[in-house]
Amino acid sequence: AEEQLGKAHTTILRSLAEVISGFNWAIKRYRLKWPKLEMPTIEPAAGYVEKTKQVLLTPQQIQFYNAAVDADTPLAAALLLMLHCGAMPTEIARLRIDTDLFLEHQKYPYVSMQGGVDKKTKTKARPRFVPIVFGLDLIRRRLPEAIEILAAREEPSGPLNDEIRRITGNETLTGHCLRHTFKMQTNNKLMSPEITYAIAGWSGGW
């Protein structure tokens, strides 16, 4: 049924894994005499073609960076932060301006991503500290405004998608491609996987 709705088998697996994980937690927590649930094997539907994850190559990243700096807008600052660490729009929307931004640090300006007031994160690996190494002036000045804009939106990805297309002139880009770009770039630079995962908030980091 999920595949008939156009959802990839990977999406089904991810959703099912969350349900099974919840059941297994309850089994252990309440000492239920149930066997541990195991993930079933789900094969792709016939004719399923996996989507290619869009990334920005190095020349495109440079063009994007220059376009963001020239635009000098709050959302451009948020997009640069996304490129730093593969941040999700909701993570930026939850940032607390007064307690999560350490952009005036003399040696190591950084952003503390802790899930906001409610510490709401997708996984235990998501809380993290993100060093800011480029676009600092723009991020320092405009990120607080971006947080306010995105926090007021039920779906913060929309404005960011519009902004990256506007400043680059590329209608195929989305903010999420910066997440894939971060992963690709760290792989290309032979960056330690543990450090990559820690900065991005993926399981397996420090």
JSON list of C-alpha atoms in Angstrom, two decimals:
[
{"chain": "A", "resi": 1, "resn": "ALA", "atom": "CA", "xyz": [0.00, 0.00, 0.00]},
{"chain": "A", "resi": 2, "resn": "GLU", "atom": "CA", "xyz": [2.84, 2.39, 0.85]},
{"chain": "A", "resi": 3, "resn": "GLU", "atom": "CA", "xyz": [4.50, 1.73, -2.50]},
{"chain": "A", "resi": 4, "resn": "GLN", "atom": "CA", "xyz": [1.21, 2.32, -4.30]},
{"chain": "A", "resi": 5, "resn": "LEU", "atom": "CA", "xyz": [1.21, 5.77, -2.69]},
{"chain": "A", "resi": 6, "resn": "GLY", "atom": "CA", "xyz": [4.61, 6.37, -4.28]},
{"chain": "A", "resi": 7, "resn": "LYS", "atom": "CA", "xyz": [6.78, 5.87, -1.21]},
{"chain": "A", "resi": 8, "resn": "ALA", "atom": "CA", "xyz": [10.18, 4.26, -1.68]},
{"chain": "A", "resi": 9, "resn": "HIS", "atom": "CA", "xyz": [10.91, 0.99, 0.08]},
{"chain": "A", "resi": 10, "resn": "THR", "atom": "CA", "xyz": [13.61, 2.81, 2.05]},
{"chain": "A", "resi": 11, "resn": "THR", "atom": "CA", "xyz": [10.96, 5.15, 3.47]},
{"chain": "A", "resi": 12, "resn": "ILE", "atom": "CA", "xyz": [8.85, 2.14, 4.46]},
{"chain": "A", "resi": 13, "resn": "LEU", "atom": "CA", "xyz": [11.85, 0.50, 6.12]},
{"chain": "A", "resi": 14, "resn": "ARG", "atom": "CA", "xyz": [12.67, 3.66, 8.05]},
{"chain": "A", "resi": 15, "resn": "SER", "atom": "CA", "xyz": [9.10, 4.03, 9.32]},
{"chain": "A", "resi": 16, "resn": "LEU", "atom": "CA", "xyz": [8.87, 0.35, 10.22]},
{"chain": "A", "resi": 17, "resn": "ALA", "atom": "CA", "xyz": [12.21, 0.48, 12.04]},
{"chain": "A", "resi": 18, "resn": "GLU", "atom": "CA", "xyz": [10.88, 3.23, 14.30]},
{"chain": "A", "resi": 19, "resn": "VAL", "atom": "CA", "xyz": [7.81, 1.15, 15.18]},
{"chain": "A", "resi": 20, "resn": "ILE", "atom": "CA", "xyz": [9.83, -2.00, 15.85]},
{"chain": "A", "resi": 21, "resn": "SER", "atom": "CA", "xyz": [12.33, -0.03, 17.92]},
{"chain": "A", "resi": 22, "resn": "GLY", "atom": "CA", "xyz": [9.46, 1.29, 20.05]},
{"chain": "A", "resi": 23, "resn": "PHE", "atom": "CA", "xyz": [8.09, -2.20, 20.66]},
{"chain": "A", "resi": 24, "resn": "ASN", "atom": "CA", "xyz": [11.53, -3.57, 21.55]},
{"chain": "A", "resi": 25, "resn": "TRP", "atom": "CA", "xyz": [12.10, -0.71, 23.97]},
{"chain": "A", "resi": 26, "resn": "ALA", "atom": "CA", "xyz": [8.79, -1.51, 25.69]},
{"chain": "A", "resi": 27, "resn": "ILE", "atom": "CA", "xyz": [9.62, -5.21, 25.82]},
{"chain": "A", "resi": 28, "resn": "LYS", "atom": "CA", "xyz": [12.89, -4.47, 27.60]},
{"chain": "A", "resi": 29, "resn": "ARG", "atom": "CA", "xyz": [11.60, -1.62, 29.75]},
{"chain": "A", "resi": 30, "resn": "TYR", "atom": "CA", "xyz": [8.58, -3.50, 31.12]},
{"chain": "A", "resi": 31, "resn": "ARG", "atom": "CA", "xyz": [10.21, -6.95, 31.03]},
{"chain": "A", "resi": 32, "resn": "LEU", "atom": "CA", "xyz": [7.53, -8.39, 28.80]},
{"chain": "A", "resi": 33, "resn": "LYS", "atom": "CA", "xyz": [7.88, -12.06, 27.98]},
{"chain": "A", "resi": 34, "resn": "TRP", "atom": "CA", "xyz": [7.77, -11.37, 24.26]},
{"chain": "A", "resi": 35, "resn": "PRO", "atom": "CA", "xyz": [10.42, -12.31, 21.74]},
{"chain": "A", "resi": 36, "resn": "LYS", "atom": "CA", "xyz": [12.45, -9.43, 20.36]},
{"chain": "A", "resi": 37, "resn": "LEU", "atom": "CA", "xyz": [11.01, -8.16, 17.09]},
{"chain": "A", "resi": 38, "resn": "GLU", "atom": "CA", "xyz": [13.25, -8.33, 14.03]},
{"chain": "A", "resi": 39, "resn": "MET", "atom": "CA", "xyz": [13.16, -6.21, 10.89]},
{"chain": "A", "resi": 40, "resn": "PRO", "atom": "CA", "xyz": [11.69, -8.02, 7.89]},
{"chain": "A", "resi": 41, "resn": "THR", "atom": "CA", "xyz": [13.31, -7.91, 4.48]},
{"chain": "A", "resi": 42, "resn": "ILE", "atom": "CA", "xyz": [11.49, -5.58, 2.12]},
{"chain": "A", "resi": 43, "resn": "GLU", "atom": "CA", "xyz": [12.58, -5.58, -1.48]},
{"chain": "A", "resi": 44, "resn": "PRO", "atom": "CA", "xyz": [11.99, -2.64, -3.86]},
{"chain": "A", "resi": 45, "resn": "ALA", "atom": "CA", "xyz": [8.87, -2.84, -5.99]},
{"chain": "A", "resi": 46, "resn": "ALA", "atom": "CA", "xyz": [9.33, -4.00, -9.57]},
{"chain": "A", "resi": 47, "resn": "GLY", "atom": "CA", "xyz": [10.48, -1.10, -11.70]},
{"chain": "A", "resi": 48, "resn": "TYR", "atom": "CA", "xyz": [11.48, 1.04, -8.70]},
{"chain": "A", "resi": 49, "resn": "VAL", "atom": "CA", "xyz": [14.26, 3.49, -9.56]},
{"chain": "A", "resi": 50, "resn": "GLU", "atom": "CA", "xyz": [16.11, 5.04, -6.65]},
{"chain": "A", "resi": 51, "resn": "LYS", "atom": "CA", "xyz": [16.30, 8.81, -6.76]},
{"chain": "A", "resi": 52, "resn": "THR", "atom": "CA", "xyz": [19.71, 10.33, -7.34]},
{"chain": "A", "resi": 53, "resn": "LYS", "atom": "CA", "xyz": [20.72, 12.49, -4.40]},
{"chain": "A", "resi": 54, "resn": "GLN", "atom": "CA", "xyz": [21.50, 15.94, -5.71]},
{"chain": "A", "resi": 55, "resn": "VAL", "atom": "CA", "xyz": [24.78, 17.47, -4.54]},
{"chain": "A", "resi": 56, "resn": "LEU", "atom": "CA", "xyz": [26.77, 20.59, -5.31]},
{"chain": "A", "resi": 57, "resn": "LEU", "atom": "CA", "xyz": [30.21, 19.94, -6.75]},
{"chain": "A", "resi": 58, "resn": "THR", "atom": "CA", "xyz": [33.08, 22.15, -5.58]},
{"chain": "A", "resi": 59, "resn": "PRO", "atom": "CA", "xyz": [32.66, 24.85, -8.30]},
{"chain": "A", "resi": 60, "resn": "GLN", "atom": "CA", "xyz": [28.92, 24.93, -7.56]},
{"chain": "A", "resi": 61, "resn": "GLN", "atom": "CA", "xyz": [29.60, 25.24, -3.85]},
{"chain": "A", "resi": 62, "resn": "ILE", "atom": "CA", "xyz": [31.82, 28.24, -4.49]},
{"chain": "A", "resi": 63, "resn": "GLN", "atom": "CA", "xyz": [29.13, 29.83, -6.66]},
{"chain": "A", "resi": 64, "resn": "PHE", "atom": "CA", "xyz": [26.53, 29.11, -4.00]},
{"chain": "A", "resi": 65, "resn": "TYR", "atom": "CA", "xyz": [28.70, 30.60, -1.26]},
{"chain": "A", "resi": 66, "resn": "ASN", "atom": "CA", "xyz": [29.32, 33.78, -3.28]},
{"chain": "A", "resi": 67, "resn": "ALA", "atom": "CA", "xyz": [25.62, 34.06, -4.12]},
{"chain": "A", "resi": 68, "resn": "ALA", "atom": "CA", "xyz": [24.67, 33.67, -0.45]},
{"chain": "A", "resi": 69, "resn": "VAL", "atom": "CA", "xyz": [27.16, 36.32, 0.68]},
{"chain": "A", "resi": 70, "resn": "ASP", "atom": "CA", "xyz": [26.03, 38.71, -2.05]},
{"chain": "A", "resi": 71, "resn": "ALA", "atom": "CA", "xyz": [22.37, 38.14, -1.17]},
{"chain": "A", "resi": 72, "resn": "ASP", "atom": "CA", "xyz": [23.10, 39.01, 2.49]},
{"chain": "A", "resi": 73, "resn": "THR", "atom": "CA", "xyz": [19.69, 37.75, 3.65]},
{"chain": "A", "resi": 74, "resn": "PRO", "atom": "CA", "xyz": [18.67, 35.88, 6.82]},
{"chain": "A", "resi": 75, "resn": "LEU", "atom": "CA", "xyz": [17.74, 32.76, 4.87]},
{"chain": "A", "resi": 76, "resn": "ALA", "atom": "CA", "xyz": [21.06, 32.83, 2.99]},
{"chain": "A", "resi": 77, "resn": "ALA", "atom": "CA", "xyz": [22.76, 32.72, 6.39]},
{"chain": "A", "resi": 78, "resn": "ALA", "atom": "CA", "xyz": [20.64, 29.71, 7.36]},
{"chain": "A", "resi": 79, "resn": "LEU", "atom": "CA", "xyz": [21.59, 27.95, 4.11]},
{"chain": "A", "resi": 80, "resn": "LEU", "atom": "CA", "xyz": [25.29, 28.46, 4.84]},
{"chain": "A", "resi": 81, "resn": "LEU", "atom": "CA", "xyz": [24.78, 26.90, 8.25]},
{"chain": "A", "resi": 82, "resn": "MET", "atom": "CA", "xyz": [23.11, 23.92, 6.54]},
{"chain": "A", "resi": 83, "resn": "LEU", "atom": "CA", "xyz": [26.17, 23.49, 4.34]},
{"chain": "A", "resi": 84, "resn": "HIS", "atom": "CA", "xyz": [28.40, 23.50, 7.42]},
{"chain": "A", "resi": 85, "resn": "CYS", "atom": "CA", "xyz": [26.79, 20.47, 9.00]},
{"chain": "A", "resi": 86, "resn": "GLY", "atom": "CA", "xyz": [23.92, 19.04, 6.99]},
{"chain": "A", "resi": 87, "resn": "ALA", "atom": "CA", "xyz": [21.43, 20.69, 9.34]},
{"chain": "A", "resi": 88, "resn": "MET", "atom": "CA", "xyz": [17.71, 20.17, 8.81]},
{"chain": "A", "resi": 89, "resn": "PRO", "atom": "CA", "xyz": [15.42, 23.23, 8.52]},
{"chain": "A", "resi": 90, "resn": "THR", "atom": "CA", "xyz": [13.57, 22.21, 11.69]},
{"chain": "A", "resi": 91, "resn": "GLU", "atom": "CA", "xyz": [16.85, 22.12, 13.61]},
{"chain": "A", "resi": 92, "resn": "ILE", "atom": "CA", "xyz": [17.58, 25.72, 12.65]},
{"chain": "A", "resi": 93, "resn": "ALA", "atom": "CA", "xyz": [14.02, 26.77, 13.51]},
{"chain": "A", "resi": 94, "resn": "ARG", "atom": "CA", "xyz": [14.47, 25.33, 17.03]},
{"chain": "A", "resi": 95, "resn": "LEU", "atom": "CA", "xyz": [17.71, 27.18, 17.76]},
{"chain": "A", "resi": 96, "resn": "ARG", "atom": "CA", "xyz": [17.56, 29.51, 20.77]},
{"chain": "A", "resi": 97, "resn": "ILE", "atom": "CA", "xyz": [19.06, 32.85, 19.81]},
{"chain": "A", "resi": 98, "resn": "ASP", "atom": "CA", "xyz": [20.26, 33.71, 23.32]},
{"chain": "A", "resi": 99, "resn": "THR", "atom": "CA", "xyz": [21.70, 30.35, 24.34]},
{"chain": "A", "resi": 100, "resn": "ASP", "atom": "CA", "xyz": [22.67, 28.36, 21.22]},
{"chain": "A", "resi": 101, "resn": "LEU", "atom": "CA", "xyz": [24.67, 30.87, 19.18]},
{"chain": "A", "resi": 102, "resn": "PHE", "atom": "CA", "xyz": [28.33, 31.27, 20.14]},
{"chain": "A", "resi": 103, "resn": "LEU", "atom": "CA", "xyz": [29.34, 33.26, 17.09]},
{"chain": "A", "resi": 104, "resn": "GLU", "atom": "CA", "xyz": [31.41, 35.81, 18.99]},
{"chain": "A", "resi": 105, "resn": "HIS", "atom": "CA", "xyz": [33.84, 33.21, 20.31]},
{"chain": "A", "resi": 106, "resn": "GLN", "atom": "CA", "xyz": [37.33, 34.55, 19.62]},
{"chain": "A", "resi": 107, "resn": "LYS", "atom": "CA", "xyz": [38.92, 31.28, 18.48]},
{"chain": "A", "resi": 108, "resn": "TYR", "atom": "CA", "xyz": [36.15, 28.83, 17.66]},
{"chain": "A", "resi": 109, "resn": "PRO", "atom": "CA", "xyz": [32.79, 30.41, 16.74]},
{"chain": "A", "resi": 110, "resn": "TYR", "atom": "CA", "xyz": [30.13, 27.72, 16.78]},
{"chain": "A", "resi": 111, "resn": "VAL", "atom": "CA", "xyz": [26.43, 26.91, 16.95]},
{"chain": "A", "resi": 112, "resn": "SER", "atom": "CA", "xyz": [25.09, 24.57, 19.61]},
{"chain": "A", "resi": 113, "resn": "MET", "atom": "CA", "xyz": [22.31, 22.38, 18.22]},
{"chain": "A", "resi": 114, "resn": "GLN", "atom": "CA", "xyz": [20.50, 20.89, 21.19]},
{"chain": "A", "resi": 115, "resn": "GLY", "atom": "CA", "xyz": [16.94, 20.66, 19.93]},
{"chain": "A", "resi": 116, "resn": "GLY", "atom": "CA", "xyz": [15.64, 23.93, 21.32]},
{"chain": "A", "resi": 117, "resn": "VAL", "atom": "CA", "xyz": [13.73, 24.52, 24.53]},
{"chain": "A", "resi": 118, "resn": "ASP", "atom": "CA", "xyz": [12.19, 21.04, 24.48]},
{"chain": "A", "resi": 119, "resn": "LYS", "atom": "CA", "xyz": [15.46, 19.40, 23.40]},
{"chain": "A", "resi": 120, "resn": "LYS", "atom": "CA", "xyz": [13.53, 17.81, 20.55]},
{"chain": "A", "resi": 121, "resn": "THR", "atom": "CA", "xyz": [15.88, 15.80, 18.37]},
{"chain": "A", "resi": 122, "resn": "LYS", "atom": "CA", "xyz": [15.27, 12.94, 15.95]},
{"chain": "A", "resi": 123, "resn": "THR", "atom": "CA", "xyz": [17.93, 10.72, 17.53]},
{"chain": "A", "resi": 124, "resn": "LYS", "atom": "CA", "xyz": [20.27, 10.82, 20.50]},
{"chain": "A", "resi": 125, "resn": "ALA", "atom": "CA", "xyz": [23.11, 11.61, 18.09]},
{"chain": "A", "resi": 126, "resn": "ARG", "atom": "CA", "xyz": [21.55, 14.85, 16.85]},
{"chain": "A", "resi": 127, "resn": "PRO", "atom": "CA", "xyz": [22.59, 17.23, 19.68]},
{"chain": "A", "resi": 128, "resn": "ARG", "atom": "CA", "xyz": [25.94, 18.62, 18.59]},
{"chain": "A", "resi": 129, "resn": "PHE", "atom": "CA", "xyz": [28.28, 21.58, 18.26]},
{"chain": "A", "resi": 130, "resn": "VAL", "atom": "CA", "xyz": [28.94, 22.98, 14.79]},
{"chain": "A", "resi": 131, "resn": "PRO", "atom": "CA", "xyz": [32.10, 25.00, 14.14]},
{"chain": "A", "resi": 132, "resn": "ILE", "atom": "CA", "xyz": [31.59, 27.92, 11.75]},
{"chain": "A", "resi": 133, "resn": "VAL", "atom": "CA", "xyz": [34.49, 28.14, 9.31]},
{"chain": "A", "resi": 134, "resn": "PHE", "atom": "CA", "xyz": [33.14, 30.22, 6.40]},
{"chain": "A", "resi": 135, "resn": "GLY", "atom": "CA", "xyz": [30.56, 32.93, 5.96]},
{"chain": "A", "resi": 136, "resn": "LEU", "atom": "CA", "xyz": [30.96, 33.90, 9.61]},
{"chain": "A", "resi": 137, "resn": "ASP", "atom": "CA", "xyz": [30.09, 37.55, 9.16]},
{"chain": "A", "resi": 138, "resn": "LEU", "atom": "CA", "xyz": [26.84, 36.77, 7.36]},
{"chain": "A", "resi": 139, "resn": "ILE", "atom": "CA", "xyz": [25.88, 33.99, 9.76]},
{"chain": "A", "resi": 140, "resn": "ARG", "atom": "CA", "xyz": [26.69, 36.14, 12.79]},
{"chain": "A", "resi": 141, "resn": "ARG", "atom": "CA", "xyz": [24.60, 39.07, 11.57]},
{"chain": "A", "resi": 142, "resn": "ARG", "atom": "CA", "xyz": [21.62, 37.39, 9.91]},
{"chain": "A", "resi": 143, "resn": "LEU", "atom": "CA", "xyz": [21.14, 33.95, 11.46]},
{"chain": "A", "resi": 144, "resn": "PRO", "atom": "CA", "xyz": [19.09, 35.26, 14.41]},
{"chain": "A", "resi": 145, "resn": "GLU", "atom": "CA", "xyz": [16.59, 36.73, 11.94]},
{"chain": "A", "resi": 146, "resn": "ALA", "atom": "CA", "xyz": [16.50, 33.46, 10.04]},
{"chain": "A", "resi": 147, "resn": "ILE", "atom": "CA", "xyz": [15.67, 31.56, 13.22]},
{"chain": "A", "resi": 148, "resn": "GLU", "atom": "CA", "xyz": [12.72, 33.86, 13.88]},
{"chain": "A", "resi": 149, "resn": "ILE", "atom": "CA", "xyz": [11.46, 33.51, 10.30]},
{"chain": "A", "resi": 150, "resn": "LEU", "atom": "CA", "xyz": [11.71, 29.72, 10.27]},
{"chain": "A", "resi": 151, "resn": "ALA", "atom": "CA", "xyz": [10.32, 29.27, 13.78]},
{"chain": "A", "resi": 152, "resn": "ALA", "atom": "CA", "xyz": [7.14, 31.02, 12.65]},
{"chain": "A", "resi": 153, "resn": "ARG", "atom": "CA", "xyz": [6.61, 28.55, 9.81]},
{"chain": "A", "resi": 154, "resn": "GLU", "atom": "CA", "xyz": [4.87, 25.20, 10.19]},
{"chain": "A", "resi": 155, "resn": "GLU", "atom": "CA", "xyz": [7.10, 23.83, 7.40]},
{"chain": "A", "resi": 156, "resn": "PRO", "atom": "CA", "xyz": [10.43, 25.71, 7.49]},
{"chain": "A", "resi": 157, "resn": "SER", "atom": "CA", "xyz": [11.89, 23.92, 4.47]},
{"chain": "A", "resi": 158, "resn": "GLY", "atom": "CA", "xyz": [9.70, 25.87, 2.03]},
{"chain": "A", "resi": 159, "resn": "PRO", "atom": "CA", "xyz": [11.30, 29.31, 2.51]},
{"chain": "A", "resi": 160, "resn": "LEU", "atom": "CA", "xyz": [14.79, 27.79, 2.36]},
{"chain": "A", "resi": 161, "resn": "ASN", "atom": "CA", "xyz": [14.03, 25.95, -0.88]},
{"chain": "A", "resi": 162, "resn": "ASP", "atom": "CA", "xyz": [12.71, 29.19, -2.37]},
{"chain": "A", "resi": 163, "resn": "GLU", "atom": "CA", "xyz": [15.79, 31.10, -1.21]},
{"chain": "A", "resi": 164, "resn": "ILE", "atom": "CA", "xyz": [18.41, 28.71, -2.58]},
{"chain": "A", "resi": 165, "resn": "ARG", "atom": "CA", "xyz": [16.64, 28.72, -5.95]},
{"chain": "A", "resi": 166, "resn": "ARG", "atom": "CA", "xyz": [16.33, 32.50, -5.93]},
{"chain": "A", "resi": 167, "resn": "ILE", "atom": "CA", "xyz": [19.96, 33.28, -5.11]},
{"chain": "A", "resi": 168, "resn": "THR", "atom": "CA", "xyz": [21.44, 30.63, -7.41]},
{"chain": "A", "resi": 169, "resn": "GLY", "atom": "CA", "xyz": [18.94, 30.84, -10.25]},
{"chain": "A", "resi": 170, "resn": "ASN", "atom": "CA", "xyz": [18.75, 27.02, -10.21]},
{"chain": "A", "resi": 171, "resn": "GLU", "atom": "CA", "xyz": [15.15, 25.85, -9.90]},
{"chain": "A", "resi": 172, "resn": "THR", "atom": "CA", "xyz": [16.16, 22.23, -9.26]},
{"chain": "A", "resi": 173, "resn": "LEU", "atom": "CA", "xyz": [17.93, 22.85, -5.94]},
{"chain": "A", "resi": 174, "resn": "THR", "atom": "CA", "xyz": [16.49, 22.31, -2.47]},
{"chain": "A", "resi": 175, "resn": "GLY", "atom": "CA", "xyz": [17.93, 23.05, 0.92]},
{"chain": "A", "resi": 176, "resn": "HIS", "atom": "CA", "xyz": [18.19, 19.31, 1.54]},
{"chain": "A", "resi": 177, "resn": "CYS", "atom": "CA", "xyz": [20.80, 18.96, -1.20]},
{"chain": "A", "resi": 178, "resn": "LEU", "atom": "CA", "xyz": [23.19, 20.80, 1.13]},
{"chain": "A", "resi": 179, "resn": "ARG", "atom": "CA", "xyz": [22.92, 17.87, 3.54]},
{"chain": "A", "resi": 180, "resn": "HIS", "atom": "CA", "xyz": [24.03, 15.45, 0.83]},
{"chain": "A", "resi": 181, "resn": "THR", "atom": "CA", "xyz": [26.71, 17.92, -0.27]},
{"chain": "A", "resi": 182, "resn": "PHE", "atom": "CA", "xyz": [28.17, 18.03, 3.23]},
{"chain": "A", "resi": 183, "resn": "LYS", "atom": "CA", "xyz": [28.40, 14.23, 3.33]},
{"chain": "A", "resi": 184, "resn": "MET", "atom": "CA", "xyz": [29.99, 14.06, -0.14]},
{"chain": "A", "resi": 185, "resn": "GLN", "atom": "CA", "xyz": [32.51, 16.79, 0.64]},
{"chain": "A", "resi": 186, "resn": "THR", "atom": "CA", "xyz": [33.68, 15.19, 3.88]},
{"chain": "A", "resi": 187, "resn": "ASN", "atom": "CA", "xyz": [34.10, 11.87, 2.07]},
{"chain": "A", "resi": 188, "resn": "ASN", "atom": "CA", "xyz": [36.10, 13.52, -0.72]},
{"chain": "A", "resi": 189, "resn": "LYS", "atom": "CA", "xyz": [38.38, 15.23, 1.79]},
{"chain": "A", "resi": 190, "resn": "LEU", "atom": "CA", "xyz": [38.94, 11.94, 3.65]},
{"chain": "A", "resi": 191, "resn": "MET", "atom": "CA", "xyz": [37.56, 13.48, 6.83]},
{"chain": "A", "resi": 192, "resn": "SER", "atom": "CA", "xyz": [37.28, 11.10, 9.78]},
{"chain": "A", "resi": 193, "resn": "PRO", "atom": "CA", "xyz": [33.82, 9.46, 9.68]},
{"chain": "A", "resi": 194, "resn": "GLU", "atom": "CA", "xyz": [33.49, 9.89, 13.45]},
{"chain": "A", "resi": 195, "resn": "ILE", "atom": "CA", "xyz": [34.01, 13.65, 13.14]},
{"chain": "A", "resi": 196, "resn": "THR", "atom": "CA", "xyz": [31.70, 13.88, 10.12]},
{"chain": "A", "resi": 197, "resn": "TYR", "atom": "CA", "xyz": [28.91, 12.05, 11.93]},
{"chain": "A", "resi": 198, "resn": "ALA", "atom": "CA", "xyz": [29.43, 14.10, 15.09]},
{"chain": "A", "resi": 199, "resn": "ILE", "atom": "CA", "xyz": [29.12, 17.40, 13.22]},
{"chain": "A", "resi": 200, "resn": "ALA", "atom": "CA", "xyz": [26.11, 16.22, 11.20]},
{"chain": "A", "resi": 201, "resn": "GLY", "atom": "CA", "xyz": [24.38, 14.52, 14.13]},
{"chain": "A", "resi": 202, "resn": "TRP", "atom": "CA", "xyz": [24.42, 11.06, 12.59]},
{"chain": "A", "resi": 203, "resn": "SER", "atom": "CA", "xyz": [24.77, 7.85, 14.58]},
{"chain": "A", "resi": 204, "resn": "GLY", "atom": "CA", "xyz": [28.39, 6.75, 14.84]},
{"chain": "A", "resi": 205, "resn": "GLY", "atom": "CA", "xyz": [29.91, 10.09, 15.78]},
{"chain": "A", "resi": 206, "resn": "TRP", "atom": "CA", "xyz": [31.75, 10.99, 18.96]}
]
